[in-house]
CSV table of C-alpha atoms in Angstrom, one decimal:
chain,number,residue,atom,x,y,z
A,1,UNK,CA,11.0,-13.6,-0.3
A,2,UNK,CA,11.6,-9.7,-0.8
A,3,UNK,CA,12.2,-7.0,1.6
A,4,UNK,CA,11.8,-3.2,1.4
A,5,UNK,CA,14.3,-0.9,3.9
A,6,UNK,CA,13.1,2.7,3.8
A,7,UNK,CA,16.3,4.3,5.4
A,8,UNK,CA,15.0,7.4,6.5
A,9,UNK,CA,11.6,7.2,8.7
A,10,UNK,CA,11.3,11.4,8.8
A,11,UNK,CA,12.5,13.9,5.9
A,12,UNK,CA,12.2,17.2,7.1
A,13,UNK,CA,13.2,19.7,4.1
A,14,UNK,CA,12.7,23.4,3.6
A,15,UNK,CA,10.3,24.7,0.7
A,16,UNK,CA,11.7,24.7,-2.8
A,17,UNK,CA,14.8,22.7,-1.6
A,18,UNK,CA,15.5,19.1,-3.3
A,19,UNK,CA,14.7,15.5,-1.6
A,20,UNK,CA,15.8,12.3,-1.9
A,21,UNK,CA,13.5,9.3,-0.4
A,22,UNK,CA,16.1,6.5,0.1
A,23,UNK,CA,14.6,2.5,-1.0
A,24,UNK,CA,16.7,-0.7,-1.1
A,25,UNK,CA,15.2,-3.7,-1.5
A,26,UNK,CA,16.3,-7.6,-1.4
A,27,UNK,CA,15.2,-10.2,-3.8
A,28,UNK,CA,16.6,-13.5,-5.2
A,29,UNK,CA,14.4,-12.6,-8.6
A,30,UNK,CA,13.4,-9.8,-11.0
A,31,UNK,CA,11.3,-7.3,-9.6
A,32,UNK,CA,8.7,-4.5,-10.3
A,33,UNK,CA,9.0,-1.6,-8.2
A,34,UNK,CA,6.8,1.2,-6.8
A,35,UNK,CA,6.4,4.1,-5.3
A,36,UNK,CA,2.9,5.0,-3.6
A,37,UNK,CA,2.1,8.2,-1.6
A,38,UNK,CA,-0.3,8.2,1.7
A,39,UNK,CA,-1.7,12.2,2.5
A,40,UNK,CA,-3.4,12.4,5.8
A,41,UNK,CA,-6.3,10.6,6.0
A,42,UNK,CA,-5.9,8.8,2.6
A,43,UNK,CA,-5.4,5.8,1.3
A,44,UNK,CA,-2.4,5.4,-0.9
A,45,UNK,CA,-1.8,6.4,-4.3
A,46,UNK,CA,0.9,5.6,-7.0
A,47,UNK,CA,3.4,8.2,-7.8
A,48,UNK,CA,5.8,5.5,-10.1
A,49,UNK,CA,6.7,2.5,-10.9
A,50,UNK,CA,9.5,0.4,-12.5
A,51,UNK,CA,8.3,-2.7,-14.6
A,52,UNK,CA,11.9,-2.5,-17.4
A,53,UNK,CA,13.4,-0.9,-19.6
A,54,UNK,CA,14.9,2.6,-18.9
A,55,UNK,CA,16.0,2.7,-15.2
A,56,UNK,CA,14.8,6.6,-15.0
A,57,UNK,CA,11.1,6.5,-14.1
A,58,UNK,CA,9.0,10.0,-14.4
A,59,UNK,CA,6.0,10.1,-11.9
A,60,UNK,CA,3.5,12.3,-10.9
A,61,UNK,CA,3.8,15.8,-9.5
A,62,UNK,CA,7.4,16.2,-10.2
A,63,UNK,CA,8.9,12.7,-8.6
A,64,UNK,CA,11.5,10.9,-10.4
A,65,UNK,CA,12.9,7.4,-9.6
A,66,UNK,CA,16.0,5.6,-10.9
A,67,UNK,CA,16.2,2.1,-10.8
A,68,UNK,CA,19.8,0.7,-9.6
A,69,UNK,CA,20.2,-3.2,-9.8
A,70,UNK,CA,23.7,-3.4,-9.0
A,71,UNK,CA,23.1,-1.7,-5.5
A,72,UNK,CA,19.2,-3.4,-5.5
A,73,UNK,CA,18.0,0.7,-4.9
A,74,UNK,CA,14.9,2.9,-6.3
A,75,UNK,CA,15.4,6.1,-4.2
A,76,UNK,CA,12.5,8.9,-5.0
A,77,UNK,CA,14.0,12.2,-5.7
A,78,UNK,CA,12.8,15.8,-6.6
A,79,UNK,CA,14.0,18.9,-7.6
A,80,UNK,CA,12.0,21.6,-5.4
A,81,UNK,CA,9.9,20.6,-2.9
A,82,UNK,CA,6.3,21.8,-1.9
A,83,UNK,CA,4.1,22.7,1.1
A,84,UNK,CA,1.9,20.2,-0.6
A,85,UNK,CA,4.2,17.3,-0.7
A,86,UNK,CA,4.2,17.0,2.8
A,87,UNK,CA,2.5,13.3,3.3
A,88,UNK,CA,4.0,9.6,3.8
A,89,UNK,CA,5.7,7.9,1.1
A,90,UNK,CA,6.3,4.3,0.5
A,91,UNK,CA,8.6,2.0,-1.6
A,92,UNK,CA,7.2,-1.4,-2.6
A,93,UNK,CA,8.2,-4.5,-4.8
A,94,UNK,CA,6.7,-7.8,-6.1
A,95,UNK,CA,8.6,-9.9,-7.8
A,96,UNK,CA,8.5,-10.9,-11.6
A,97,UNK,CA,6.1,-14.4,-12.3
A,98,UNK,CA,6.1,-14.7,-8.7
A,99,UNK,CA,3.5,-14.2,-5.7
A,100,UNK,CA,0.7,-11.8,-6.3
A,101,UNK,CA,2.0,-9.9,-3.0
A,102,UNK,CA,3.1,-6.5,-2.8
A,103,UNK,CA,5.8,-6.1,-0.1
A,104,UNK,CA,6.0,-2.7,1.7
A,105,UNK,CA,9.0,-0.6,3.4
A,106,UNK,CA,7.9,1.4,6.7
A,107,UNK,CA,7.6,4.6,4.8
A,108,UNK,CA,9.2,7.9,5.0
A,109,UNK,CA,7.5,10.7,6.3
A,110,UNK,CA,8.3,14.1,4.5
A,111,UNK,CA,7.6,17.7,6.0
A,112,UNK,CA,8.3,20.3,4.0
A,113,UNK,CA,8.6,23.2,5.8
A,114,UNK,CA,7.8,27.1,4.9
B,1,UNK,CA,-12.4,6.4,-13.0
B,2,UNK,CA,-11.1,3.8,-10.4
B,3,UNK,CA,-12.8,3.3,-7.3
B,4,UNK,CA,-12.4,1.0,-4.2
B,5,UNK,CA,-14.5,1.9,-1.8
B,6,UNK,CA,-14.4,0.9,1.9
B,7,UNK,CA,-17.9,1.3,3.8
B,8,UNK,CA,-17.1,2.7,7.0
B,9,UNK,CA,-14.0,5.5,7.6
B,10,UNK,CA,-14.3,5.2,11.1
B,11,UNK,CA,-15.5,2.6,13.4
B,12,UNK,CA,-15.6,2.1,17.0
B,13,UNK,CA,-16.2,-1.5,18.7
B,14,UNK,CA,-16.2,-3.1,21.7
B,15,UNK,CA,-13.5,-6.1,22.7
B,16,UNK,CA,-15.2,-9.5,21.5
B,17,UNK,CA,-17.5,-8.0,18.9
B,18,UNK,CA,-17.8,-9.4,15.2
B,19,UNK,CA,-16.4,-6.5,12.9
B,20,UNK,CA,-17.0,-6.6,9.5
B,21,UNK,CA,-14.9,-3.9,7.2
B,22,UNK,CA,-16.6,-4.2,3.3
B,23,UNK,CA,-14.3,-3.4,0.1
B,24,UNK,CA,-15.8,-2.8,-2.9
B,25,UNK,CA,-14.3,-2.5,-6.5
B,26,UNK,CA,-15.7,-1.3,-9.9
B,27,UNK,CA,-12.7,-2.2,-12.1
B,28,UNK,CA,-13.1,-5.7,-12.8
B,29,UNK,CA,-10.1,-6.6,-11.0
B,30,UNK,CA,-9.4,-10.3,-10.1
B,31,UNK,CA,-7.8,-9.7,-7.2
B,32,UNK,CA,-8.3,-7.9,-3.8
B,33,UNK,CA,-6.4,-6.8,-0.9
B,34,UNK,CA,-6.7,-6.0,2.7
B,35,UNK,CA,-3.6,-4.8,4.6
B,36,UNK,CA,-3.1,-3.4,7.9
B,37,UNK,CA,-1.5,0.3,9.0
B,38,UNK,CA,0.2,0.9,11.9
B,39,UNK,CA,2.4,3.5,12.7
B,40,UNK,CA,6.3,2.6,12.2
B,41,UNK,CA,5.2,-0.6,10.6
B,42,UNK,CA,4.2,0.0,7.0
B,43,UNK,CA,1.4,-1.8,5.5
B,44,UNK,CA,1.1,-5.6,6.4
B,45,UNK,CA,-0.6,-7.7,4.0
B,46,UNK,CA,-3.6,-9.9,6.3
B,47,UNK,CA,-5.2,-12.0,3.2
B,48,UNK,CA,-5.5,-11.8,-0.3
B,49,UNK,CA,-8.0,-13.1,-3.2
B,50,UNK,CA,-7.4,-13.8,-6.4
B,51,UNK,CA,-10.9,-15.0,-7.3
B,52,UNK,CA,-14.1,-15.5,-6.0
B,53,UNK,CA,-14.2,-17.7,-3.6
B,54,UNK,CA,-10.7,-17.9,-3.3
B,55,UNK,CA,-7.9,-16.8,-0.2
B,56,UNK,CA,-4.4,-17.1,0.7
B,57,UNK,CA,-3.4,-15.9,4.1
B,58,UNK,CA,-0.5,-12.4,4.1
B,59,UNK,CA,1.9,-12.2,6.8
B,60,UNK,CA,-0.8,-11.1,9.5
B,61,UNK,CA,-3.6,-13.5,9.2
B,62,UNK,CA,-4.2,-14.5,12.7
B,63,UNK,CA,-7.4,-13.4,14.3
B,64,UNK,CA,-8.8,-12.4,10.7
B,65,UNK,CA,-11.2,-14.5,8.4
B,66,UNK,CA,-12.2,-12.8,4.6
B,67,UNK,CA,-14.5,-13.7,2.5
B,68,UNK,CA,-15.6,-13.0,-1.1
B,69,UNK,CA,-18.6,-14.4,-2.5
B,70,UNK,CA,-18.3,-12.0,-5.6
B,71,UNK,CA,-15.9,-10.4,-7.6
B,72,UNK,CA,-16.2,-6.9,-6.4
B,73,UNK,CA,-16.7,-7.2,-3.2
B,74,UNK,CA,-14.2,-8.7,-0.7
B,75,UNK,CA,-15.1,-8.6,3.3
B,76,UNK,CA,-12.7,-8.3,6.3
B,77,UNK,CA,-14.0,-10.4,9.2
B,78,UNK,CA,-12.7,-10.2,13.0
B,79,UNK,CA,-14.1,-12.6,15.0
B,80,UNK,CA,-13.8,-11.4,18.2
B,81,UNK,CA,-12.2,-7.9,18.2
B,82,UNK,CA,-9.6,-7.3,20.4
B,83,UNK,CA,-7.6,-4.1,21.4
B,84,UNK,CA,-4.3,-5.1,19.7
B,85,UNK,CA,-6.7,-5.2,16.5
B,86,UNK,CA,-6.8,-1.4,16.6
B,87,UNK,CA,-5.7,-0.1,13.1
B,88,UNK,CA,-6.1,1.3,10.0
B,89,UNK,CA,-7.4,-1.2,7.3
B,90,UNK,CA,-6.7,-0.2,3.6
B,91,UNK,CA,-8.2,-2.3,0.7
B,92,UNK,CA,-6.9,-2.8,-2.5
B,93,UNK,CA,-7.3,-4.1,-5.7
B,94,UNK,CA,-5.3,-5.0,-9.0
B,95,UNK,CA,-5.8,-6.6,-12.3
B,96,UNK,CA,-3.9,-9.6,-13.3
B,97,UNK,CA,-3.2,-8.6,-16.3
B,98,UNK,CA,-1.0,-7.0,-17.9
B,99,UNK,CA,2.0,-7.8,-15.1
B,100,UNK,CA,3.1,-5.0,-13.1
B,101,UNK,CA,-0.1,-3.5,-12.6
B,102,UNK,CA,-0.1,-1.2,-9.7
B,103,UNK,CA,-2.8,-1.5,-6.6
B,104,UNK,CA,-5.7,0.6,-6.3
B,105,UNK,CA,-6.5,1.7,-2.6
B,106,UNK,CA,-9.5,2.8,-0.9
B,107,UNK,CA,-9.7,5.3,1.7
B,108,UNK,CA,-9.1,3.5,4.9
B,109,UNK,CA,-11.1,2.0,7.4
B,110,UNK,CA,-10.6,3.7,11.0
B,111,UNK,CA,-11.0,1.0,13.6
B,112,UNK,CA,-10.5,1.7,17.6
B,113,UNK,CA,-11.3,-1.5,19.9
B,114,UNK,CA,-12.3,-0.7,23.2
């Protein structure tokens, strides 16, 4: 079975400063990873994901991810922050050939801050 | 464009009444999704379907029924609501094919038991 640890519940960062969303994740098999964003009073949308090759992943507005198999990680990073990336952000996996089921972390809440 | 569609945002019921949250899908997608929000927790996966007609049970089942009688529509039943039941339901749906595919979420279903 997999597991998702968000380390971080809350992020607060400054405007224009950079973030790092921290994922690790536990699994006995090859994985796809993912990395969805909730804004208030949405449902979720995906910024990334990781299916193989290249362990660099480029998302939407500005997000990268790097995919780290020794250390099982897929931490979310960005240069400069917005006021408009302020919104919940959460890591998932499935495994490879496996179980239809997407397995969630707890999420991170960002604030970015003026 | 994608679209999952969840009929009601917010709902408001009574301890011991039938709910019924509808999820609706205009991609074609084989398989559907209903997960549960809840501050701290992440998202839980309650059931899933991979066809029509077909369930498995998520991590959460208990005191939740599904149904889907047709391929773009999949149904979140409680039986008899109760207070603990108070959440935010999210929907999704993914293709099988190709693997990796991400989720597609709706907005969110609101629901306060009283």
């Amino acid at each position: 079975a997999q597991s998702v640890t968000q380390l971080d519940s809350q992020v607060p960062v400054f405007e224009e400063a950079p973030v790092e969303l921290r994922c690790n994740y536990s699994s006995s098999v090859s994985v796809y990873l993912f990395w969805y964003v909730q804004y208030p009073n949405q449902g979720l949308q995906l910024l990334l994901k990781y299916l193989s090759g290249s362990t660099l992943v480029k998302g939407i507005n500005g997000f990268e991810a790097e995919f780290n198999k020794s250390q099982t990680s897929f931490h979310l990073r960005k240069p400069s922050v917005h006021i408009s990336d302020t919104a919940e952000y959460f890591c998932a996996v499935r495994s490879q050939g496996g179980s239809e089921k997407l397995v969630f972390g707890k999420g991170t809440k960002l604030t970015v801050n003026p | 464009d994608v679209k999952v569609t969840q009929s009601s945002r917010y709902l408001v019921k009574r301890t011991g009444e039938k709910v019924f949250l509808e999820c609706v899908q205009d991609m074609d997608h084989e398989n559907m999704f209903w997960y549960r929000q809840d501050p701290g927790l992440g998202l839980r996966l309650i059931y899933f379907s991979y066809d029509v007609k077909m369930k498995e049970k998520g991590d959460i089942p208990e005191g939740y029924s599904v149904s889907r009688e047709k391929k773009e529509r999949f149904s979140l039943i409680l039986e008899s609501a109760s207070t603990n039941q108070t959440s935010m339901y999210l929907c999704a749906s993914r293709a099988s094919t190709p693997a990796g595919r991400e989720l597609f979420f709706g907005e969110g279903s609101r629901l306060t038991v009283l």
